[in-house]
PDB file of C-alpha atoms in Angstrom:
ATOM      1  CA  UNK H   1     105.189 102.689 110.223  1.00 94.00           C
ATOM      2  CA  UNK H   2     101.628 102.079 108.732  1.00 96.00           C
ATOM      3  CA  UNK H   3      99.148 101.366 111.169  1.00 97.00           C
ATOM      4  CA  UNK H   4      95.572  99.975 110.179  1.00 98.00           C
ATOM      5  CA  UNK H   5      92.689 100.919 112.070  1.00 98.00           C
ATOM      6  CA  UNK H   6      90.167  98.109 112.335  1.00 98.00           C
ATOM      7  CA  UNK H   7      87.154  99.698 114.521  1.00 98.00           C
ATOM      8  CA  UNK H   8      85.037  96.365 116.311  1.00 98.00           C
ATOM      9  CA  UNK H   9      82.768  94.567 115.554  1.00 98.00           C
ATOM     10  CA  UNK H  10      78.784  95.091 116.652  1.00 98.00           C
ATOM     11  CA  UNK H  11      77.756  94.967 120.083  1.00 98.00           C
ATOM     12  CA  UNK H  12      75.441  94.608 122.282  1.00 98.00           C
ATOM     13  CA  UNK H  13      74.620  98.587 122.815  1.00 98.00           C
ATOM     14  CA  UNK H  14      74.776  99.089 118.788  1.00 97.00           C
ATOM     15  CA  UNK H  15      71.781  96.765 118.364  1.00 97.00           C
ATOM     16  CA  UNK H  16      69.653  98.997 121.235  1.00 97.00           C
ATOM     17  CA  UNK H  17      70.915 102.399 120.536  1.00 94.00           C
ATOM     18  CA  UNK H  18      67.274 103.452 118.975  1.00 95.00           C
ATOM     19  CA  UNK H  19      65.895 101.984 121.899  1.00 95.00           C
ATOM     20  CA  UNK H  20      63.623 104.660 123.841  1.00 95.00           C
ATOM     21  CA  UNK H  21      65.181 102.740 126.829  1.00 95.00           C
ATOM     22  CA  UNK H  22      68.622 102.686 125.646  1.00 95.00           C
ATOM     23  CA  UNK H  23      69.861 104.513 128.513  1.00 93.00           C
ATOM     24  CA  UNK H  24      68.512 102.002 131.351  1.00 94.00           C
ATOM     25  CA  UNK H  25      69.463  98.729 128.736  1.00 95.00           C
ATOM     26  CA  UNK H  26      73.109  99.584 127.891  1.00 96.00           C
ATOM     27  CA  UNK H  27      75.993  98.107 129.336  1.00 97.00           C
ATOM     28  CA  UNK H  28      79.078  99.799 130.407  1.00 98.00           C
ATOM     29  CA  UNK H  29      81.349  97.400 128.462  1.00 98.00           C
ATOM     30  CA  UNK H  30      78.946  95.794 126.232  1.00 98.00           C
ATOM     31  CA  UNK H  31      79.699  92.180 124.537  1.00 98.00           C
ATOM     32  CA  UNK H  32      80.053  91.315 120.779  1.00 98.00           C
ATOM     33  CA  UNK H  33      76.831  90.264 119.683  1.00 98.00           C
ATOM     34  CA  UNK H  34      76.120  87.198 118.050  1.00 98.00           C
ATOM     35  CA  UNK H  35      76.281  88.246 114.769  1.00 98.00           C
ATOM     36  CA  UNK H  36      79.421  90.557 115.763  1.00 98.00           C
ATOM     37  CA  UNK H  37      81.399  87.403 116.694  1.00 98.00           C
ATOM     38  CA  UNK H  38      80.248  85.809 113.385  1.00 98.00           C
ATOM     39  CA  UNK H  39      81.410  89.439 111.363  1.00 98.00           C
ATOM     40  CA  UNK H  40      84.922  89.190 113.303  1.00 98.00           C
ATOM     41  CA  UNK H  41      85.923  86.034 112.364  1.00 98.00           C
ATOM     42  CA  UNK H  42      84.533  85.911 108.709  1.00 98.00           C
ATOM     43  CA  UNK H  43      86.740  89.315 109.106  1.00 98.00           C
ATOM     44  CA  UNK H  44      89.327  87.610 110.254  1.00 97.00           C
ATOM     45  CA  UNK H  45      89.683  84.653 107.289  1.00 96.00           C
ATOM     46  CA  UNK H  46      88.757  87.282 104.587  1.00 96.00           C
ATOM     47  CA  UNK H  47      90.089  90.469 105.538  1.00 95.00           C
ATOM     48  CA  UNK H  48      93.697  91.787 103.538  1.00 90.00           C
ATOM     49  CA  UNK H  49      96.038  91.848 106.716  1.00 92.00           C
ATOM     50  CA  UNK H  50      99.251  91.087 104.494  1.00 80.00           C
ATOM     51  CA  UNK H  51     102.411  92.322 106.121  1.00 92.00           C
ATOM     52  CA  UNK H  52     100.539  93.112 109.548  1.00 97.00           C
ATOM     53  CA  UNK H  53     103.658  92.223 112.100  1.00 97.00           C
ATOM     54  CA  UNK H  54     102.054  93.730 115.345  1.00 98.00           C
ATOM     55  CA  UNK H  55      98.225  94.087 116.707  1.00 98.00           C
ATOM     56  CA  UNK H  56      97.332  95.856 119.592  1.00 98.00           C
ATOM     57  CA  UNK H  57      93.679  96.518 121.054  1.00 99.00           C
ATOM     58  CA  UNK H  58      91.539  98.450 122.992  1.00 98.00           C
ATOM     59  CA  UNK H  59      91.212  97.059 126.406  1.00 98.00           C
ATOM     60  CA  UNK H  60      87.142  97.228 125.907  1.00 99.00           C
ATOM     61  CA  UNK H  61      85.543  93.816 126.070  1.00 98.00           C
ATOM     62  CA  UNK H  62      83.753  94.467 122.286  1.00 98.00           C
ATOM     63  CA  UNK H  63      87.628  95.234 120.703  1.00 99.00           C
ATOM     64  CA  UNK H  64      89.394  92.612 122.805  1.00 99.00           C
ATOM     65  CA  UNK H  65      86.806  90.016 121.101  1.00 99.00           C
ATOM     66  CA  UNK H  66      87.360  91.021 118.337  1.00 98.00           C
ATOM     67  CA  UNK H  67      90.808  91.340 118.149  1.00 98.00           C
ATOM     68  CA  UNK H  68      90.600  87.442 119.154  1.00 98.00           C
ATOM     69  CA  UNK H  69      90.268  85.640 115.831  1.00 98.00           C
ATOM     70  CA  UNK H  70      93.006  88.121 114.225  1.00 98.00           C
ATOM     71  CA  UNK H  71      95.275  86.768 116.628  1.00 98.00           C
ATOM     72  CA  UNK H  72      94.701  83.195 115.542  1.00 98.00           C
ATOM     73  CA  UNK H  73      94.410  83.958 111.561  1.00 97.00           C
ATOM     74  CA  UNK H  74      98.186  86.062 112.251  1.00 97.00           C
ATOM     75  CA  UNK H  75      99.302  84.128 115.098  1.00 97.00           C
ATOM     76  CA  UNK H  76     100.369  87.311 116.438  1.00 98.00           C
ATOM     77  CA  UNK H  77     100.187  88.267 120.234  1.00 98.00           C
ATOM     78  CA  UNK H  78      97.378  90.798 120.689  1.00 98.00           C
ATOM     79  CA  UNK H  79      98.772  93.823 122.912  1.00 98.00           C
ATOM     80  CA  UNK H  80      96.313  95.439 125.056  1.00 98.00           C
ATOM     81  CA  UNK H  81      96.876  99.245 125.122  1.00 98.00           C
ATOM     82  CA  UNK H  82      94.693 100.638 127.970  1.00 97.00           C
ATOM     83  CA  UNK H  83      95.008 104.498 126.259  1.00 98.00           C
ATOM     84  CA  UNK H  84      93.342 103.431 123.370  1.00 98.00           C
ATOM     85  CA  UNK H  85      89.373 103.185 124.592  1.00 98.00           C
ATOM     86  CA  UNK H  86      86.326 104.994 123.184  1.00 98.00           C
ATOM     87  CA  UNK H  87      85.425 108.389 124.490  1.00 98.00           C
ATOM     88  CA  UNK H  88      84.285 108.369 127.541  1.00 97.00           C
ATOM     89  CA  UNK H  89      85.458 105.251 129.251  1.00 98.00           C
ATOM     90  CA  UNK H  90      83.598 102.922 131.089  1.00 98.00           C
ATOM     91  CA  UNK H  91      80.405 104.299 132.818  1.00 98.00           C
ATOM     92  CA  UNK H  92      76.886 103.417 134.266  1.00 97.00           C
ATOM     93  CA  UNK H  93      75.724 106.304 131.707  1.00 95.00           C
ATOM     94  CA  UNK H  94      73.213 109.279 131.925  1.00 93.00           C
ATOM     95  CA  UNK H  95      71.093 106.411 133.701  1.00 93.00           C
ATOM     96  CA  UNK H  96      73.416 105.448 136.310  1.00 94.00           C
ATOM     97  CA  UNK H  97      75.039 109.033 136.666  1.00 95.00           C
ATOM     98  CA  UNK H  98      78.293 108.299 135.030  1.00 96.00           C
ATOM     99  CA  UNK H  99      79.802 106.773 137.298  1.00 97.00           C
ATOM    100  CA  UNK H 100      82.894 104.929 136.226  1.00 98.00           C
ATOM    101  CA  UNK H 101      83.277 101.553 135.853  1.00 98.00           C
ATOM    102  CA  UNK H 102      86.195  99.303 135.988  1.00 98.00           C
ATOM    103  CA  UNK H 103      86.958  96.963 133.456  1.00 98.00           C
ATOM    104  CA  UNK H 104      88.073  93.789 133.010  1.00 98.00           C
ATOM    105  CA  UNK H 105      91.767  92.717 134.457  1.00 98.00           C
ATOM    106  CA  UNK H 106      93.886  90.138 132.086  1.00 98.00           C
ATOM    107  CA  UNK H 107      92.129  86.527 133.122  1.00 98.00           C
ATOM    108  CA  UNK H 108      89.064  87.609 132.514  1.00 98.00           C
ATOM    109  CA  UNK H 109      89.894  89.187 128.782  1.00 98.00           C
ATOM    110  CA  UNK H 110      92.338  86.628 128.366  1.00 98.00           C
ATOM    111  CA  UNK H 111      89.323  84.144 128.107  1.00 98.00           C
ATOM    112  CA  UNK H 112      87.728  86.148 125.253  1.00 98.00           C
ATOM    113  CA  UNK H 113      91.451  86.099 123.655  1.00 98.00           C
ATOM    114  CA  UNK H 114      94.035  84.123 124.412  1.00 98.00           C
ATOM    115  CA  UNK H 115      97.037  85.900 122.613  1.00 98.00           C
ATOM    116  CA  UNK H 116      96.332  88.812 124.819  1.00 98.00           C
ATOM    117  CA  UNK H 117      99.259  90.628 126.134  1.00 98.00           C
ATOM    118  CA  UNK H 118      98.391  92.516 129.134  1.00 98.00           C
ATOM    119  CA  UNK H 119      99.889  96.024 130.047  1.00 98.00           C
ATOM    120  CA  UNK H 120     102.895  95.759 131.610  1.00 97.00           C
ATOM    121  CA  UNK H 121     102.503  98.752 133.800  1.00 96.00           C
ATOM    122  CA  UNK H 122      98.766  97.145 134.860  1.00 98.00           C
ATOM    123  CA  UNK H 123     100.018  93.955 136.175  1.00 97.00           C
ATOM    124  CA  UNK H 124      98.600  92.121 138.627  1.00 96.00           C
ATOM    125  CA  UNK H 125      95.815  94.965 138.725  1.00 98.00           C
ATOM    126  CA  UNK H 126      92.600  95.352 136.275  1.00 98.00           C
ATOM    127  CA  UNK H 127      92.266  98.296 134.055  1.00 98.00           C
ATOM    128  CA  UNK H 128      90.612 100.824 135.408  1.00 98.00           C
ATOM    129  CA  UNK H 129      88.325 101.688 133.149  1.00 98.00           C
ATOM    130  CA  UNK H 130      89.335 105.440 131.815  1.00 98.00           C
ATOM    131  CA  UNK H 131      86.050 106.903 132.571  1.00 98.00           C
ATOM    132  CA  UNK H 132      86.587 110.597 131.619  1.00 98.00           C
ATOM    133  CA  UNK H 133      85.370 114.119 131.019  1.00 96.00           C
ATOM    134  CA  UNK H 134      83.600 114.290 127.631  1.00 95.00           C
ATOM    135  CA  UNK H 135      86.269 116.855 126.395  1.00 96.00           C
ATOM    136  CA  UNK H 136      87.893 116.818 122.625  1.00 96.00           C
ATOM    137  CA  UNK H 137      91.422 118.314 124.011  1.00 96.00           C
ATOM    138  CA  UNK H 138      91.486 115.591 126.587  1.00 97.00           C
ATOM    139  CA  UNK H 139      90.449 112.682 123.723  1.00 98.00           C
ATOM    140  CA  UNK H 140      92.869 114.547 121.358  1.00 97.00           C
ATOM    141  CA  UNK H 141      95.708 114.372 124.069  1.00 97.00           C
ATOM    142  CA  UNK H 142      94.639 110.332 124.284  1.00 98.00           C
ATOM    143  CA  UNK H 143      94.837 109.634 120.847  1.00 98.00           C
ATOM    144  CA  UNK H 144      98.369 111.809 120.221  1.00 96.00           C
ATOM    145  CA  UNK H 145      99.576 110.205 123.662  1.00 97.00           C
ATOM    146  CA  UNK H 146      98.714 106.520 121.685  1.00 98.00           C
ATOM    147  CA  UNK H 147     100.600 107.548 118.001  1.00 96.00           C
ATOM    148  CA  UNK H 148     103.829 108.864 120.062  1.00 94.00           C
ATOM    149  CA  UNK H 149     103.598 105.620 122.169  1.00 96.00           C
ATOM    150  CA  UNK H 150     102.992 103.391 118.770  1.00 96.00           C
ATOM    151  CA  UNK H 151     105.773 105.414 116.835  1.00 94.00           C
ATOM    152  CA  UNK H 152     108.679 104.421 119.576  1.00 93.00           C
ATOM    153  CA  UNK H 153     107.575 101.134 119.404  1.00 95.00           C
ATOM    154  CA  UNK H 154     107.430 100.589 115.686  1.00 95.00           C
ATOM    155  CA  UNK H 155     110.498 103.095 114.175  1.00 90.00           C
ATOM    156  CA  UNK H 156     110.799 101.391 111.300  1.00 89.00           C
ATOM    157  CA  UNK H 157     108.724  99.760 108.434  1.00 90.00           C
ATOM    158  CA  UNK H 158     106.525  97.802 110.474  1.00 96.00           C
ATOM    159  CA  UNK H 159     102.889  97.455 110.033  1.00 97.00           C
ATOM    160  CA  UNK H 160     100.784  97.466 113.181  1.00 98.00           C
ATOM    161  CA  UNK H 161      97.002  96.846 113.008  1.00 98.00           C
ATOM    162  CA  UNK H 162      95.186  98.585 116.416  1.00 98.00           C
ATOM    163  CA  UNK H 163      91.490  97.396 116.935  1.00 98.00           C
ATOM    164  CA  UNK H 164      89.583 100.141 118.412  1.00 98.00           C
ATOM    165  CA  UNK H 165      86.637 102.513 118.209  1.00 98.00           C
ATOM    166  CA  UNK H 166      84.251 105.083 116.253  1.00 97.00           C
ATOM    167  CA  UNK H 167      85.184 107.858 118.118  1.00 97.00           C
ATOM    168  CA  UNK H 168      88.794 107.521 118.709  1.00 98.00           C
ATOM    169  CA  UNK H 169      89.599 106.066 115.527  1.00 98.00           C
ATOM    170  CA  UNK H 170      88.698 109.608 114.109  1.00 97.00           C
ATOM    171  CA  UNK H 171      90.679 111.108 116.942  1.00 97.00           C
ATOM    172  CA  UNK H 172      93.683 108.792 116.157  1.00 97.00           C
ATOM    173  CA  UNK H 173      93.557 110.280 112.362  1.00 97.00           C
ATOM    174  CA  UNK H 174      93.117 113.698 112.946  1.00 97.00           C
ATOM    175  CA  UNK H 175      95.928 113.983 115.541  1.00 96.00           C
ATOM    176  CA  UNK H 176      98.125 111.574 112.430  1.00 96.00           C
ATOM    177  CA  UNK H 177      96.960 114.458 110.234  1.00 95.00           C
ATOM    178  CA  UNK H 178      98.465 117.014 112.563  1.00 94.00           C
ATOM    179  CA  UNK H 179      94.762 118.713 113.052  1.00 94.00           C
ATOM    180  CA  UNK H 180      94.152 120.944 116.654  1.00 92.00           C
ATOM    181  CA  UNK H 181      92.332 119.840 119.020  1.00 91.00           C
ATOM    182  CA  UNK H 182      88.696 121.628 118.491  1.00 91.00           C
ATOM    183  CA  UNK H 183      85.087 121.517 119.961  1.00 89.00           C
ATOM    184  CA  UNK H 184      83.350 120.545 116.777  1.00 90.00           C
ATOM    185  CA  UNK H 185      85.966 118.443 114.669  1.00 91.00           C
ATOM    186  CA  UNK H 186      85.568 117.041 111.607  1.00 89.00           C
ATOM    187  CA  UNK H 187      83.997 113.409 111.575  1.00 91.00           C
ATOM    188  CA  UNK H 188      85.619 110.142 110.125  1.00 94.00           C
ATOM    189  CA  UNK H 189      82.816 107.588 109.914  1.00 94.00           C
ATOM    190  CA  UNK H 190      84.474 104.197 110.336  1.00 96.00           C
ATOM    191  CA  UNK H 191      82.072 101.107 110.070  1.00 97.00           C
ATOM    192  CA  UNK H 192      82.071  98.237 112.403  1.00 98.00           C
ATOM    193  CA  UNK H 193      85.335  96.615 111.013  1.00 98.00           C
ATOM    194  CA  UNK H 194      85.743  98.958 108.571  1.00 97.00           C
ATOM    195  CA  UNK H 195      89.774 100.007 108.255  1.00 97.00           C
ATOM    196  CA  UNK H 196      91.618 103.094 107.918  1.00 97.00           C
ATOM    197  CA  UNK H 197      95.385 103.119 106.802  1.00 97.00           C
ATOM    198  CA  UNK H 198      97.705 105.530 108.324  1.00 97.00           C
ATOM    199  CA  UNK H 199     101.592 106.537 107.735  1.00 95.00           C
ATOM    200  CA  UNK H 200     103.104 107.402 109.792  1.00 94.00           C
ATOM    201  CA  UNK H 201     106.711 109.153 109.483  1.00 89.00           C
ATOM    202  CA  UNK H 202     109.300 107.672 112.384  1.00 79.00           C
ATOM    203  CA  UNK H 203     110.608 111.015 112.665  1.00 80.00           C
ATOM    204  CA  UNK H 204     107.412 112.608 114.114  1.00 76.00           C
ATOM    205  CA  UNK H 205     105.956 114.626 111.069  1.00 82.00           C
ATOM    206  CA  UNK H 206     102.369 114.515 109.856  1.00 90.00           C
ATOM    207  CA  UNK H 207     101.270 111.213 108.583  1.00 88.00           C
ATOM    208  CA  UNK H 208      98.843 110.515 105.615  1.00 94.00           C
ATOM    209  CA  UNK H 209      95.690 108.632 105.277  1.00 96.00           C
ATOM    210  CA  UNK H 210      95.701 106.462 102.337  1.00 95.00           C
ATOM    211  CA  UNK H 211      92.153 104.858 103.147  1.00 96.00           C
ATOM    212  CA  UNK H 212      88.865 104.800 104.944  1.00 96.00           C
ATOM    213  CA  UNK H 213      86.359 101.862 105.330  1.00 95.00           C
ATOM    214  CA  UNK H 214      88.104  99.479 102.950  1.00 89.00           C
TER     215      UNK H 214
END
């Protein structure tokens, strides 16, 4: 299986994050911004997604947008995989404590993206949000929990394109790479939309990466 990383495209907390009152103004599931909406879909038309015959997303708000005008350019069915957030889940942040939040359940996303396919183990129920404990083993055990999950899916040649995050796009690679777990890993910068191609072996052995930010 390959499977392309696409991280999202800007929202609403990028544009405030030098803010001195970033931590009162973000949002726990922040929107696209305009511009980010505009970035997806010229994404979208331009982008090389030859041979992509699945796409799954990140059940955020900011990667279910933008997983929305892939859909229509593939006319694929966008599957929501709640595992496959950005560290930390939803919260109210330092300003609010921490306190989780839950996120959105399958109308409500469904109106940012039609094509999504909701979780069948969440139906009938929102997704709870996966607020967590800022820990690398636990975001390591996400992200290896997400490649096992993709690989028995996809056993064969297929190439799946997963729109999801900063954070746990790096996780996602190193655990492909067969890296531990560690407090200080190494750091895979992915731009908003920028890609990342993985192999991955059906048979469980380390994958490769064979790009970054394309």
């Amino acid at each position: 299986m390959k499977l392309l990383l696409i991280r999202h495209a800007q929202s609403e907390n990028n544009v405030i994050e030098d803010r001195p009152d970033y931590a009162q103004a973000r949002q726990p599931d922040p929107p696209l911004t305009a511009h980010g909406h505009a970035s997806a879909q010229q994404f979208a038309q331009d982008a090389d997604l030859g041979g992509v015959t699945h796409l799954y997303t990140s059940l955020m708000l900011r990667a279910v947008q933008t997983a929305a005008p892939i859909a229509a350019r593939l006319s694929l069915p966008a599957h929501g995989i709640e595992r496959a957030y950005e560290y930390g889940g939803l919260t109210t942040g330092p300003a609010g404590g921490f306190m989780p939040v839950t996120g959105g359940d399958h109308a409500g996303l469904s109106a940012h993206c039609p094509a999504l396919i909701w979780p069948a183990r969440l139906t009938g129920h929102p997704w709870d949000g996966g607020a967590e404990a800022w820990e690398e083993s636990g975001f390591h055990a996400r992200a290896t929990h997400v490649l096992n999950d993709l690989r028995a899916r996809h056993p064969g040649q297929d190439r799946v394109a997963l729109v999801t995050h900063h954070d746990f796009a790096g996780a996602l690679i190193r655990a492909a790479l067969g890296w531990p777990a560690t407090d200080t890993p190494p750091t895979f910068h992915l731009a908003h939309l920028g890609t990342a191609l993985l192999d991955l072996p059906a048979d469980g052995r380390v994958g490769g990466l064979e790009w970054l930010n394309r």
